[in-house]
Coordinates of N, CA and C and ligand atoms in Angstrom, one line a residue:
X17 N 4.3 15.4 40.3 CA 4.9 16.6 40.8 C 4.2 17.7 40.3
X18 N 4.1 18.8 41.4 CA 3.7 20.1 40.9 C 4.6 21.2 40.9
X19 N 4.5 22.1 40.0 CA 5.3 23.1 39.6 C 4.5 24.3 39.6
X20 N 4.7 25.1 40.7 CA 3.9 26.5 40.8 C 4.6 27.4 39.9
X21 N 3.7 28.3 39.0 CA 4.4 29.3 38.2 C 4.2 30.6 38.9
X22 N 5.4 31.2 39.0 CA 5.5 32.4 39.9 C 4.8 33.6 39.0
X23 N 4.6 33.4 37.9 CA 4.0 34.2 36.8 C 2.7 34.8 37.7
X24 N 2.0 34.2 38.3 CA 0.7 34.6 39.0 C 1.0 35.1 40.5
X25 N 2.4 34.9 40.9 CA 2.6 35.5 42.2 C 2.7 37.2 42.2
X26 N 3.1 37.5 43.3 CA 3.3 39.0 43.4 C 4.7 39.2 43.2
X27 N 5.0 40.0 42.0 CA 6.4 40.2 41.6 C 7.2 41.1 42.5
X28 N 6.6 41.9 43.4 CA 7.3 42.7 44.3 C 7.7 42.0 45.5
X29 N 7.3 40.6 45.7 CA 7.7 39.9 46.8 C 8.2 38.4 46.3
X30 N 8.8 38.2 45.2 CA 9.3 36.9 44.7 C 9.8 36.0 45.5
X31 N 10.7 36.5 46.6 CA 11.5 35.6 47.4 C 10.5 35.1 48.4
X32 N 9.6 35.8 48.9 CA 8.5 35.4 49.9 C 7.4 34.3 49.1
X33 N 7.4 34.8 48.0 CA 6.2 33.8 47.3 C 7.0 32.5 47.0
X34 N 8.2 32.5 46.8 CA 8.7 31.1 46.5 C 8.7 30.4 48.0
X35 N 9.2 31.1 49.1 CA 9.4 30.6 50.2 C 8.0 29.9 50.9
X36 N 7.0 30.4 50.4 CA 5.6 30.1 50.8 C 5.3 28.6 50.4
X37 N 5.9 28.1 49.3 CA 5.7 27.0 48.7 C 7.0 25.9 48.9
X38 N 7.8 26.3 49.8 CA 9.0 25.7 50.0 C 9.3 24.9 51.3
X39 N 8.2 25.2 52.1 CA 8.4 24.4 53.3 C 8.1 23.0 53.3
X40 N 8.9 22.1 53.9 CA 8.8 20.6 53.7 C 7.6 20.1 54.2
X41 N 7.1 19.1 53.5 CA 5.9 18.5 53.6 C 4.8 18.6 52.3
X42 N 3.6 18.2 52.6 CA 2.6 18.0 51.5 C 2.5 19.5 50.8
X43 N 2.5 20.7 51.3 CA 2.6 22.0 50.7 C 3.8 22.3 49.8
X44 N 4.8 21.6 49.9 CA 5.9 22.0 49.2 C 5.7 21.7 47.7
X45 N 6.2 22.6 46.9 CA 6.4 22.4 45.5 C 7.4 21.6 45.2
X46 N 7.4 21.0 44.1 CA 8.5 19.9 43.6 C 9.5 20.7 42.9
X47 N 9.0 21.6 41.9 CA 9.8 22.5 41.3 C 9.0 24.0 41.5
X48 N 10.0 25.0 41.1 CA 9.3 26.4 40.8 C 9.4 26.7 39.4
X49 N 8.4 27.0 38.9 CA 8.2 27.4 37.4 C 8.5 28.8 37.0
X50 N 9.3 29.0 36.3 CA 9.7 30.5 36.0 C 9.4 30.8 34.6
X51 N 8.5 31.7 34.3 CA 8.2 32.0 32.9 C 9.0 33.2 32.4
X52 N 9.9 32.9 31.5 CA 10.9 34.0 31.0 C 10.0 34.3 29.6
X53 N 9.7 35.6 29.5 CA 9.0 35.9 28.1 C 9.8 37.3 27.5
X54 N 9.9 37.2 26.2 CA 10.7 38.5 25.7 C 10.2 39.4 24.9
X55 N 8.7 39.3 24.9 CA 7.9 40.3 24.0 C 8.0 39.9 22.6
X56 N 8.6 38.9 22.2 CA 8.9 38.7 20.6 C 8.3 37.5 20.5
X57 N 8.9 36.4 21.1 CA 8.1 35.0 20.9 C 6.8 35.0 21.4
X58 N 6.4 35.6 22.3 CA 5.1 35.7 23.2 C 4.8 37.3 23.3
X59 N 3.7 37.7 23.0 CA 3.3 39.1 23.3 C 3.3 39.6 24.8
X60 N 4.3 39.3 25.4 CA 4.3 39.6 26.9 C 5.7 39.6 27.3
X61 N 6.0 40.3 28.3 CA 7.4 40.6 28.8 C 7.4 40.3 30.3
X62 N 8.3 39.4 30.8 CA 8.3 39.2 32.1 C 9.6 39.4 32.7
X63 N 10.4 38.5 33.0 CA 11.9 38.5 33.7 C 12.9 37.9 32.7
X64 N 14.2 38.3 33.1 CA 15.2 37.5 32.3 C 16.2 37.0 33.3
X65 N 17.3 36.8 32.7 CA 18.6 36.3 33.5 C 18.8 36.9 34.9
X66 N 19.1 38.2 34.9 CA 19.4 38.9 36.2 C 18.5 38.5 37.4
X67 N 17.3 38.6 37.0 CA 16.2 38.2 38.2 C 16.2 36.7 38.4
X68 N 16.3 35.8 37.2 CA 16.4 34.5 37.7 C 17.6 34.0 38.6
X69 N 18.6 34.8 38.3 CA 20.1 34.6 39.0 C 19.8 35.0 40.5
X70 N 19.0 35.9 40.8 CA 18.6 36.5 42.2 C 17.9 35.4 42.9
X71 N 16.7 34.7 41.9 CA 15.9 33.8 42.6 C 16.7 32.6 43.0
X72 N 17.6 32.2 42.3 CA 18.6 31.2 42.4 C 19.2 31.2 43.6
X73 N 19.7 32.3 44.0 CA 20.3 32.5 45.4 C 19.4 32.2 46.6
X74 N 18.3 32.4 46.5 CA 17.3 32.3 47.7 C 16.5 30.9 47.6
X75 N 16.3 30.4 46.3 CA 15.3 29.3 46.3 C 15.9 28.0 46.9
X76 N 15.0 27.3 47.6 CA 15.5 26.0 48.2 C 14.9 25.0 47.3
X77 N 14.0 25.2 46.2 CA 13.4 24.4 45.5 C 14.0 24.5 44.2
X78 N 14.2 23.4 43.3 CA 14.8 23.6 41.9 C 13.9 24.6 41.0
X79 N 14.6 25.4 40.2 CA 13.9 26.2 39.5 C 13.8 25.6 38.0
X80 N 12.8 25.5 37.4 CA 12.2 25.0 36.2 C 11.9 26.3 35.3
X81 N 12.9 26.5 34.2 CA 12.8 27.9 33.6 C 12.3 27.5 32.3
X82 N 11.1 28.2 32.1 CA 10.5 28.1 30.8 C 10.8 29.3 29.9
X83 N 11.6 29.1 28.9 CA 12.0 30.1 28.1 C 11.0 30.5 26.9
X84 N 10.1 31.5 27.0 CA 9.3 31.7 25.9 C 9.9 33.0 25.0
X85 N 11.0 32.5 24.5 CA 11.9 33.6 23.9 C 12.5 33.1 22.5
X86 N 12.8 34.2 21.6 CA 13.3 33.8 20.4 C 14.7 33.7 20.5
X87 N 15.4 32.9 19.6 CA 16.9 32.5 19.7 C 17.5 31.9 21.1
X88 N 16.7 31.0 21.7 CA 17.0 30.3 22.8 C 18.5 29.5 22.7
X89 N 18.8 29.4 21.4 CA 20.2 28.7 21.1 C 21.1 29.7 21.8
X90 N 20.9 30.8 21.8 CA 22.0 31.7 22.2 C 21.7 32.2 23.7
X91 N 20.6 32.2 24.1 CA 20.2 32.5 25.5 C 20.2 31.6 26.7
X92 N 19.6 30.4 26.3 CA 19.2 29.4 27.2 C 20.4 28.7 28.0
X93 N 21.6 28.6 27.4 CA 22.6 28.1 28.1 C 23.0 29.0 29.3
X94 N 23.0 30.1 29.5 CA 23.1 31.1 30.5 C 22.3 30.6 31.5
X95 N 21.0 30.2 31.4 CA 20.3 29.8 32.6 C 20.9 28.6 33.1
X96 N 21.2 27.8 32.3 CA 21.8 26.5 32.8 C 23.0 26.9 33.7
X97 N 23.9 27.5 33.0 CA 25.1 27.9 33.9 C 25.0 28.7 35.2
X98 N 23.9 29.5 35.4 CA 23.4 29.9 36.5 C 22.9 29.1 37.6
X99 N 22.7 27.8 37.1 CA 22.3 27.0 38.1 C 20.7 26.5 38.1
X100 N 20.0 26.9 37.0 CA 18.8 26.4 36.9 C 18.6 24.9 36.8
X101 N 17.7 24.2 37.5 CA 17.7 22.8 37.4 C 17.4 22.2 36.0
X102 N 16.4 23.0 35.6 CA 15.6 22.5 34.2 C 15.6 23.8 33.5
X103 N 15.9 23.6 32.2 CA 15.7 24.9 31.1 C 15.0 24.1 29.9
X104 N 13.9 24.9 29.9 CA 12.9 24.4 28.7 C 13.0 25.5 27.7
X105 N 13.2 25.1 26.4 CA 13.1 25.9 25.3 C 11.9 25.6 24.4
X106 N 11.6 26.4 23.7 CA 10.3 26.2 22.6 C 10.9 25.4 21.3
X107 N 10.3 24.4 20.9 CA 10.8 23.8 19.8 C 10.8 24.7 18.5
X108 N 9.6 25.6 18.5 CA 9.2 26.5 17.3 C 10.3 27.5 17.2
X109 N 11.2 27.8 18.3 CA 12.1 28.8 18.3 C 13.6 28.4 18.1
X110 N 13.9 27.0 18.5 CA 15.1 26.6 18.5 C 15.6 26.3 17.1
X111 N 16.8 26.9 17.0 CA 17.5 26.5 15.4 C 18.0 25.2 15.4
X112 N 18.7 24.8 16.5 CA 19.4 23.3 16.5 C 19.2 22.7 17.8
X113 N 17.9 22.1 17.9 CA 17.5 21.7 19.2 C 18.4 20.7 19.7
X114 N 19.0 20.0 19.1 CA 19.8 18.9 19.7 C 21.3 19.4 20.2
X115 N 21.9 20.3 19.4 CA 23.1 21.0 19.8 C 22.8 21.7 21.3
X116 N 21.4 22.3 21.3 CA 21.0 23.1 22.4 C 20.8 22.3 23.7
X117 N 20.4 21.1 23.5 CA 20.1 20.1 24.5 C 21.7 19.7 25.1
X118 N 22.4 19.4 24.2 CA 23.7 19.2 24.6 C 24.5 20.2 25.4
X119 N 24.3 21.4 24.8 CA 24.9 22.6 25.5 C 24.1 22.9 27.0
X120 N 23.0 22.6 27.1 CA 22.3 22.6 28.5 C 22.8 21.6 29.4
X121 N 23.0 20.5 28.8 CA 23.7 19.4 29.6 C 24.8 19.6 30.1
X122 N 25.8 20.1 29.1 CA 27.0 20.6 29.5 C 27.3 21.6 30.5
X123 N 26.3 22.4 30.6 CA 26.1 23.5 31.6 C 25.6 23.0 32.9
X124 N 25.2 22.0 33.0 CA 24.8 21.1 34.4 C 23.3 21.1 34.5
X125 N 22.5 21.4 33.5 CA 21.0 21.5 33.7 C 20.4 20.4 32.8
X126 N 19.2 20.0 33.3 CA 18.4 19.1 32.7 C 17.7 20.1 31.4
X127 N 17.5 19.4 30.2 CA 16.8 20.1 29.1 C 15.4 19.7 28.9
X128 N 14.7 20.7 28.6 CA 13.4 20.6 28.3 C 12.9 21.2 26.9
X129 N 11.9 20.6 26.2 CA 11.5 21.0 24.8 C 10.0 21.1 25.1
X130 N 9.7 22.3 24.6 CA 8.2 22.8 24.9 C 7.4 23.0 23.5
X131 N 6.3 22.4 23.4 CA 5.5 22.6 22.0 C 4.2 23.2 22.4
X132 N 3.8 24.3 21.6 CA 2.8 25.0 21.7 C 1.4 24.2 21.3
X133 N 0.3 24.6 21.7 CA -0.8 23.7 21.5 C -1.0 23.1 19.9
X134 N -0.6 23.9 19.1 CA -0.9 23.6 17.5 C 0.3 22.7 17.0
X135 N 1.2 22.7 17.8 CA 2.6 22.1 17.2 C 2.7 20.7 17.5
X136 N 2.7 19.9 16.4 CA 2.7 18.2 16.4 C 3.9 17.6 17.1
X137 N 3.8 16.7 17.9 CA 4.9 15.9 18.4 C 5.8 15.5 17.2
X138 N 5.2 14.9 16.3 CA 5.9 14.1 15.1 C 7.0 14.8 14.8
X139 N 7.2 16.2 14.6 CA 8.4 17.0 13.8 C 9.5 17.0 14.9
X140 N 9.3 16.4 16.0 CA 10.5 16.5 17.0 C 10.8 15.1 17.5
X141 N 10.1 13.9 17.0 CA 10.5 12.8 17.7 C 12.0 12.3 17.7
X142 N 12.7 12.9 16.8 CA 14.0 12.5 16.5 C 15.0 13.3 17.5
X143 N 14.4 14.5 17.8 CA 14.9 15.5 18.8 C 14.9 15.0 20.3
X144 N 13.6 14.5 20.5 CA 13.2 14.2 21.9 C 14.1 13.2 22.8
X145 N 15.0 12.4 22.2 CA 15.7 11.6 22.9 C 16.7 12.3 23.6
X146 N 17.1 13.5 23.0 CA 18.0 14.2 23.7 C 17.6 15.1 24.8
X147 N 16.2 15.0 25.2 CA 15.7 15.9 26.1 C 15.2 15.1 27.5
X148 N 15.2 15.8 28.5 CA 14.8 15.3 29.8 C 13.3 15.3 30.0
X149 N 12.8 16.6 29.6 CA 11.2 16.6 30.0 C 10.8 17.4 28.6
X150 N 9.3 17.1 28.5 CA 8.8 17.6 27.3 C 7.6 18.3 27.8
X151 N 7.6 19.6 27.6 CA 6.5 20.5 28.2 C 5.4 20.9 27.2
X152 N 4.2 20.3 27.3 CA 3.2 20.3 26.5 C 2.3 21.6 27.0
X153 N 2.0 22.5 26.1 CA 1.4 23.8 26.2 C 0.1 23.6 26.2
X154 N -0.7 23.6 27.3 CA -2.4 23.6 27.3 C -3.1 24.9 27.2
X155 N -2.2 25.9 26.8 CA -2.9 27.4 26.4 C -1.8 27.9 25.4
X156 N -2.2 29.0 24.8 CA -1.3 29.7 24.2 C -0.3 30.3 25.0
X157 N 1.0 30.3 24.8 CA 1.8 30.8 25.7 C 1.9 32.2 25.7
X158 N 2.2 33.0 26.8 CA 2.1 34.3 27.0 C 1.6 34.8 28.3
X159 N 0.4 34.2 28.7 CA -0.3 34.8 29.8 C -0.8 33.6 30.8
X160 N -0.9 34.0 32.0 CA -1.5 32.9 32.8 C -3.2 33.2 32.9
X161 N -3.7 32.3 33.7 CA -5.2 32.4 33.9 C -6.1 32.2 32.5
X162 N -5.5 31.5 31.6 CA -6.2 31.1 30.4 C -7.0 29.7 30.7
X163 N -7.8 29.5 29.8 CA -8.6 28.3 30.0 C -7.7 27.3 28.9
X164 N -7.9 26.0 29.9 CA -7.2 24.9 29.4 C -7.9 24.4 28.0
X165 N -7.0 23.9 27.2 CA -7.2 23.2 25.9 C -7.3 21.8 26.0
X166 N -8.3 20.9 26.0 CA -8.4 19.7 26.3 C -7.7 18.7 25.2
X167 N -7.6 19.3 24.0 CA -7.3 18.7 22.7 C -5.8 18.4 22.9
X168 N -5.0 19.0 23.6 CA -3.7 18.6 23.8 C -3.3 17.4 24.4
X169 N -4.3 16.9 25.2 CA -4.3 15.6 25.8 C -3.8 14.4 25.0
X170 N -4.3 14.5 23.6 CA -3.7 13.5 22.7 C -2.4 13.4 22.7
X171 N -1.6 14.6 22.5 CA -0.1 14.6 22.8 C 0.2 14.0 24.0
X172 N -0.3 14.2 25.1 CA 0.0 13.8 26.5 C 0.0 12.2 26.4
X173 N -1.0 11.7 25.7 CA -1.2 10.2 25.7 C -0.1 9.6 24.8
X174 N 0.2 10.4 23.7 CA 1.1 9.8 22.8 C 2.6 9.9 23.4
X175 N 2.9 11.0 24.0 CA 4.1 11.0 24.8 C 4.3 9.9 25.9
X176 N 3.1 9.7 26.6 CA 3.0 8.7 27.7 C 3.5 7.3 27.3
X177 N 2.7 6.9 26.1 CA 3.0 5.7 25.4 C 4.3 5.5 25.0
X178 N 4.9 6.4 24.4 CA 6.2 6.4 24.0 C 7.4 6.4 25.2
X179 N 6.9 6.9 26.3 CA 7.7 6.7 27.5 C 7.6 5.4 28.1
X180 N 6.3 4.8 28.2 CA 6.0 3.6 28.8 C 6.7 2.3 27.8
X181 N 6.7 2.7 26.6 CA 7.2 1.5 25.9 C 8.8 1.8 25.7
X182 N 9.3 2.6 26.3 CA 10.8 2.5 26.3 C 11.4 3.5 25.1
X183 N 10.5 4.0 24.3 CA 11.0 4.7 23.3 C 11.6 6.1 23.4
X184 N 11.1 6.6 24.6 CA 11.6 8.0 24.9 C 11.9 7.9 26.7
X185 N 12.7 8.6 27.0 CA 13.1 8.6 28.6 C 12.8 10.3 28.9
X186 N 11.6 10.6 29.2 CA 11.6 11.9 29.7 C 10.2 12.1 30.7
X187 N 10.2 13.3 31.4 CA 9.2 13.6 31.9 C 8.1 14.3 31.2
X188 N 6.8 13.9 31.3 CA 5.7 14.7 30.5 C 5.3 15.7 31.5
X189 N 5.3 16.8 30.9 CA 5.1 18.0 31.8 C 3.9 19.1 31.1
X190 N 2.9 19.3 31.8 CA 1.8 20.1 31.1 C 1.9 21.5 31.7
X191 N 1.5 22.5 30.8 CA 1.3 24.0 31.4 C 0.4 24.8 30.7
X192 N -0.5 25.2 31.7 CA -1.7 26.3 31.1 C -3.0 25.7 31.6
X193 N -3.5 26.5 32.5 CA -5.1 26.2 32.8 C -5.2 25.0 33.8
X194 N -4.2 24.4 34.3 CA -4.4 23.5 35.4 C -5.0 23.8 36.6
X195 N -5.9 23.3 37.0 CA -6.7 23.7 38.2 C -7.4 22.4 38.8
X196 N -8.2 22.5 39.8 CA -9.0 21.4 40.5 C -9.8 20.9 39.4
X197 N -10.2 21.7 38.5 CA -11.3 21.2 37.3 C -10.5 20.4 36.3
X198 N -9.4 20.5 36.0 CA -8.5 20.2 34.8 C -7.6 19.1 35.0
X199 N -7.1 19.0 36.5 CA -5.8 18.2 36.5 C -6.0 16.8 36.7
X200 N -7.4 16.4 36.9 CA -7.6 15.0 36.8 C -7.6 14.4 35.4
X201 N -8.2 15.1 34.3 CA -8.1 14.4 33.1 C -6.7 14.4 32.4
X202 N -5.8 15.4 33.0 CA -4.4 15.4 32.6 C -3.7 14.4 33.2
X203 N -3.9 14.2 34.5 CA -3.3 13.1 35.1 C -3.6 11.7 34.5
X204 N -4.9 11.6 34.2 CA -5.3 10.2 33.5 C -4.7 10.1 32.2
X205 N -4.4 11.4 31.4 CA -3.7 11.1 30.0 C -2.3 10.8 30.4
X206 N -1.7 10.9 31.6 CA -0.3 10.5 31.7 C 0.8 11.6 32.1
X207 N 0.3 12.8 32.6 CA 1.2 13.7 33.0 C 1.9 13.4 34.1
X208 N 3.4 13.7 34.2 CA 4.3 13.4 35.5 C 4.3 14.8 36.2
X209 N 4.4 16.1 35.7 CA 4.5 17.2 36.2 C 3.7 18.2 35.8
X210 N 2.8 18.9 36.6 CA 1.9 20.0 36.5 C 2.3 21.2 36.9
X211 N 2.3 22.3 35.9 CA 2.6 23.7 36.1 C 1.1 24.3 36.6
X212 N 1.2 24.9 37.6 CA -0.1 25.5 37.9 C 0.3 27.0 38.5
X213 N -0.4 28.1 37.9 CA 0.1 29.4 38.4 C -1.1 30.1 39.0
X214 N -2.3 30.4 38.3 CA -3.5 30.8 39.1 C -3.9 30.1 40.3
X215 N -4.0 28.7 39.6 CA -4.6 27.7 40.7 C -3.8 27.8 42.0
X216 N -2.6 28.1 42.0 CA -1.7 28.1 43.3 C -1.5 29.5 43.9
X217 N -1.2 30.5 43.1 CA -1.0 31.7 43.7 C -2.1 32.5 43.7
X218 N -3.2 32.1 42.9 CA -4.5 32.9 43.1 C -5.3 32.3 44.4
X219 N -4.7 31.2 45.0 CA -5.6 30.5 46.2 C -5.1 31.4 47.3
X220 N -6.1 31.5 48.3 CA -5.5 32.1 49.6 C -4.3 31.4 50.2
X221 N -4.1 30.1 50.3 CA -3.1 29.3 50.7 C -2.4 28.6 49.7
X222 N -1.3 28.9 49.1 CA -0.7 28.5 47.9 C -0.1 27.1 48.1
X223 N 0.3 26.8 49.5 CA 0.8 25.4 49.7 C -0.4 24.6 49.8
X224 N -1.4 25.0 50.4 CA -2.6 24.1 50.5 C -3.1 23.9 49.1
X225 N -3.1 24.5 48.4 CA -3.5 24.4 46.8 C -2.4 23.3 46.1
X226 N -1.4 23.5 46.4 CA -0.3 22.6 46.0 C -0.8 21.1 46.5
X227 N -0.9 20.9 47.7 CA -1.3 19.7 48.3 C -2.6 19.0 47.7
X228 N -3.5 20.0 47.6 CA -4.6 19.5 46.9 C -4.7 19.0 45.5
X229 N -3.9 19.8 44.6 CA -3.7 19.4 43.4 C -3.0 18.1 43.3
X230 N -1.9 17.9 44.2 CA -1.2 16.8 44.2 C -1.8 15.5 44.5
X231 N -2.9 15.9 45.7 CA -3.9 14.7 45.8 C -4.7 14.3 44.7
X232 N -5.3 15.1 44.0 CA -6.0 14.8 42.9 C -5.4 14.1 41.8
X233 N -4.0 14.7 41.6 CA -3.3 14.2 40.4 C -3.1 12.4 41.1
X234 N -2.5 12.4 42.0 CA -2.2 11.0 42.6 C -3.4 10.0 42.3
X235 N -4.7 10.5 42.6 CA -5.9 9.7 42.7 C -6.2 9.1 41.3
X236 N -5.7 10.2 40.3 CA -6.1 10.0 38.8 C -5.0 9.6 37.9
X237 N -3.7 9.5 38.5 CA -2.6 9.3 37.6 C -2.8 7.9 37.2
X238 N -2.3 7.8 35.8 CA -2.5 6.4 35.1 C -1.5 5.3 36.0
X239 N -0.6 5.8 36.6 CA 0.3 4.8 37.5 C 0.0 5.0 39.0
X240 N -1.2 5.3 39.4 CA -1.7 5.4 40.7 C -0.9 6.3 41.3
Ligands
DX5_11 C1 1.8 30.7 30.2 C2 2.9 30.2 31.0 C3 2.4 29.5 32.2 C4 1.4 30.2 33.0 C5 0.5 29.2 33.6 O1 2.5 31.1 29.0 O2 3.8 29.4 30.4 O3 3.3 28.9 32.8 O4 2.0 30.8 34.1 O5 -0.6 29.9 34.3 P1 -2.1 29.2 34.6 O6 -1.8 28.0 35.4 O7 -2.8 30.4 35.3 O8 -2.8 28.9 33.4
ZN12 ZN1 5.2 28.3 31.7

């Protein structure tokens, strides 16, 4: 799966930017990745629930909301209630991640747990059975266009093994620095869903960039 991040799109034309990757066929995004930043959990501020609600009105592709915010226990369920397909919170910020996942499910969304590059998976193994996606950050969260951190692939391999051996049931998602040069190693490590911001919206034709990334991921994916 390819999830273009609108963080690298033109914020004055968000609806059109989403539509550009929503046309059926190879150029279509599987999810639209929406980066919500609060200026506290990360040193950047983007959009919040009112804008996401507007995007939900027009989007024909499921929204994957990545909340880089403090106190997700309080704020994340609102995104689920509004109709986001997947709501991802940061493990480092959540106070009661199990309860939070339950609340997201009760509100009708899938629940995602994200870990920053230096956050070990081990601390969250008992929590992850409650989640549908694990978002492994391959850059420090906060900004698009940063360089991929290959060391996080150890966590991807670990998560892949846990899923393949039946210990976890979730999608392994990666976010940060994914482009034509890095997607193959991530696919080989076992990623299911690739977030790509600058590699998609920095390209002349975002749809074609998606098709190309997907092709590369398929060729190098551990399950073909
Ligand atoms: C970073 C965001 C990412 C970002 C990725 O904090 O979570 O989703 O948009 O951008 P690229 O693909 O350019 O690294
Ligand atoms: Zn993101």
